Amino acid sequence: MNFAVLPPEINSVRMFSGAGSEPMLAAAAAWDRLSAELAAAESFASVTSGLAGAG
């Protein structure tokens, strides 16, 4: 799409009537879930390496 050939009013309407914040909120939620999973994996690795070293 070439924004230079369209009037500014059309470009403005297209920018402000887009998908909204839902995609960004969904991405943020996915990153939060990934962060929680990585923290759990780190904790598991720490515990298992501690147990392996204790024996």
mmCIF file with all atom_site columns, C-alpha atoms in Angstrom:
data_model
loop_
_atom_site.group_PDB
_atom_site.id
_atom_site.type_symbol
_atom_site.label_atom_id
_atom_site.label_alt_id
_atom_site.label_comp_id
_atom_site.label_asym_id
_atom_site.label_entity_id
_atom_site.label_seq_id
_atom_site.pdbx_PDB_ins_code
_atom_site.Cartn_x
_atom_site.Cartn_y
_atom_site.Cartn_z
_atom_site.occupancy
_atom_site.B_iso_or_equiv
_atom_site.pdbx_formal_charge
_atom_site.auth_seq_id
_atom_site.auth_comp_id
_atom_site.auth_asym_id
_atom_site.auth_atom_id
_atom_site.pdbx_PDB_model_num
ATOM 1  C CA . MET A 1 1  ? 0.000  0.000   0.000  1.00 0.00 ? 1  MET A CA 1
ATOM 2  C CA . ASN A 1 2  ? 1.355  3.392   -0.954 1.00 0.00 ? 2  ASN A CA 1
ATOM 3  C CA . PHE A 1 3  ? 0.327  5.919   1.678  1.00 0.00 ? 3  PHE A CA 1
ATOM 4  C CA . ALA A 1 4  ? 1.728  8.819   -0.338 1.00 0.00 ? 4  ALA A CA 1
ATOM 5  C CA . VAL A 1 5  ? -1.002 8.570   -2.984 1.00 0.00 ? 5  VAL A CA 1
ATOM 6  C CA . LEU A 1 6  ? -3.885 8.661   -0.489 1.00 0.00 ? 6  LEU A CA 1
ATOM 7  C CA . PRO A 1 7  ? -5.206 11.811  1.162  1.00 0.00 ? 7  PRO A CA 1
ATOM 8  C CA . PRO A 1 8  ? -4.091 12.323  4.778  1.00 0.00 ? 8  PRO A CA 1
ATOM 9  C CA . GLU A 1 9  ? -7.680 11.974  5.985  1.00 0.00 ? 9  GLU A CA 1
ATOM 10 C CA . ILE A 1 10 ? -7.889 8.439   4.614  1.00 0.00 ? 10 ILE A CA 1
ATOM 11 C CA . ASN A 1 11 ? -4.539 7.457   6.124  1.00 0.00 ? 11 ASN A CA 1
ATOM 12 C CA . SER A 1 12 ? -5.577 8.871   9.494  1.00 0.00 ? 12 SER A CA 1
ATOM 13 C CA . VAL A 1 13 ? -8.873 6.982   9.507  1.00 0.00 ? 13 VAL A CA 1
ATOM 14 C CA . ARG A 1 14 ? -7.091 3.766   8.589  1.00 0.00 ? 14 ARG A CA 1
ATOM 15 C CA . MET A 1 15 ? -4.551 4.194   11.392 1.00 0.00 ? 15 MET A CA 1
ATOM 16 C CA . PHE A 1 16 ? -7.124 4.911   14.083 1.00 0.00 ? 16 PHE A CA 1
ATOM 17 C CA . SER A 1 17 ? -9.661 2.269   13.025 1.00 0.00 ? 17 SER A CA 1
ATOM 18 C CA . GLY A 1 18 ? -7.189 -0.605  13.000 1.00 0.00 ? 18 GLY A CA 1
ATOM 19 C CA . ALA A 1 19 ? -7.034 -3.704  15.122 1.00 0.00 ? 19 ALA A CA 1
ATOM 20 C CA . GLY A 1 20 ? -6.784 -1.744  18.359 1.00 0.00 ? 20 GLY A CA 1
ATOM 21 C CA . SER A 1 21 ? -4.849 -2.912  21.381 1.00 0.00 ? 21 SER A CA 1
ATOM 22 C CA . GLU A 1 22 ? -5.996 -6.549  21.358 1.00 0.00 ? 22 GLU A CA 1
ATOM 23 C CA . PRO A 1 23 ? -3.000 -7.947  19.425 1.00 0.00 ? 23 PRO A CA 1
ATOM 24 C CA . MET A 1 24 ? -0.540 -6.154  21.703 1.00 0.00 ? 24 MET A CA 1
ATOM 25 C CA . LEU A 1 25 ? -2.365 -7.352  24.825 1.00 0.00 ? 25 LEU A CA 1
ATOM 26 C CA . ALA A 1 26 ? -2.375 -10.918 23.498 1.00 0.00 ? 26 ALA A CA 1
ATOM 27 C CA . ALA A 1 27 ? 1.359  -10.704 22.805 1.00 0.00 ? 27 ALA A CA 1
ATOM 28 C CA . ALA A 1 28 ? 2.010  -9.334  26.296 1.00 0.00 ? 28 ALA A CA 1
ATOM 29 C CA . ALA A 1 29 ? 0.020  -12.185 27.837 1.00 0.00 ? 29 ALA A CA 1
ATOM 30 C CA . ALA A 1 30 ? 1.986  -14.713 25.789 1.00 0.00 ? 30 ALA A CA 1
ATOM 31 C CA . TRP A 1 31 ? 5.297  -13.198 26.933 1.00 0.00 ? 31 TRP A CA 1
ATOM 32 C CA . ASP A 1 32 ? 4.075  -13.336 30.548 1.00 0.00 ? 32 ASP A CA 1
ATOM 33 C CA . ARG A 1 33 ? 3.244  -17.038 30.167 1.00 0.00 ? 33 ARG A CA 1
ATOM 34 C CA . LEU A 1 34 ? 6.630  -17.701 28.595 1.00 0.00 ? 34 LEU A CA 1
ATOM 35 C CA . SER A 1 35 ? 8.324  -15.846 31.444 1.00 0.00 ? 35 SER A CA 1
ATOM 36 C CA . ALA A 1 36 ? 6.517  -17.972 34.022 1.00 0.00 ? 36 ALA A CA 1
ATOM 37 C CA . GLU A 1 37 ? 7.458  -21.176 32.200 1.00 0.00 ? 37 GLU A CA 1
ATOM 38 C CA . LEU A 1 38 ? 11.106 -20.140 31.957 1.00 0.00 ? 38 LEU A CA 1
ATOM 39 C CA . ALA A 1 39 ? 11.186 -19.255 35.657 1.00 0.00 ? 39 ALA A CA 1
ATOM 40 C CA . ALA A 1 40 ? 9.740  -22.669 36.502 1.00 0.00 ? 40 ALA A CA 1
ATOM 41 C CA . ALA A 1 41 ? 12.312 -24.376 34.274 1.00 0.00 ? 41 ALA A CA 1
ATOM 42 C CA . GLU A 1 42 ? 15.128 -22.437 35.925 1.00 0.00 ? 42 GLU A CA 1
ATOM 43 C CA . SER A 1 43 ? 13.870 -23.398 39.374 1.00 0.00 ? 43 SER A CA 1
ATOM 44 C CA . PHE A 1 44 ? 13.593 -27.056 38.339 1.00 0.00 ? 44 PHE A CA 1
ATOM 45 C CA . ALA A 1 45 ? 17.115 -27.012 36.906 1.00 0.00 ? 45 ALA A CA 1
ATOM 46 C CA . SER A 1 46 ? 18.450 -25.452 40.086 1.00 0.00 ? 46 SER A CA 1
ATOM 47 C CA . VAL A 1 47 ? 16.776 -28.038 42.314 1.00 0.00 ? 47 VAL A CA 1
ATOM 48 C CA . THR A 1 48 ? 17.818 -31.010 40.190 1.00 0.00 ? 48 THR A CA 1
ATOM 49 C CA . SER A 1 49 ? 21.420 -29.841 39.911 1.00 0.00 ? 49 SER A CA 1
ATOM 50 C CA . GLY A 1 50 ? 21.476 -29.279 43.669 1.00 0.00 ? 50 GLY A CA 1
ATOM 51 C CA . LEU A 1 51 ? 20.172 -32.787 44.285 1.00 0.00 ? 51 LEU A CA 1
ATOM 52 C CA . ALA A 1 52 ? 22.660 -34.284 41.845 1.00 0.00 ? 52 ALA A CA 1
ATOM 53 C CA . GLY A 1 53 ? 25.519 -32.470 43.548 1.00 0.00 ? 53 GLY A CA 1
ATOM 54 C CA . ALA A 1 54 ? 24.385 -33.462 47.057 1.00 0.00 ? 54 ALA A CA 1
ATOM 55 C CA . GLY A 1 55 ? 24.829 -37.199 46.427 1.00 0.00 ? 55 GLY A CA 1
#
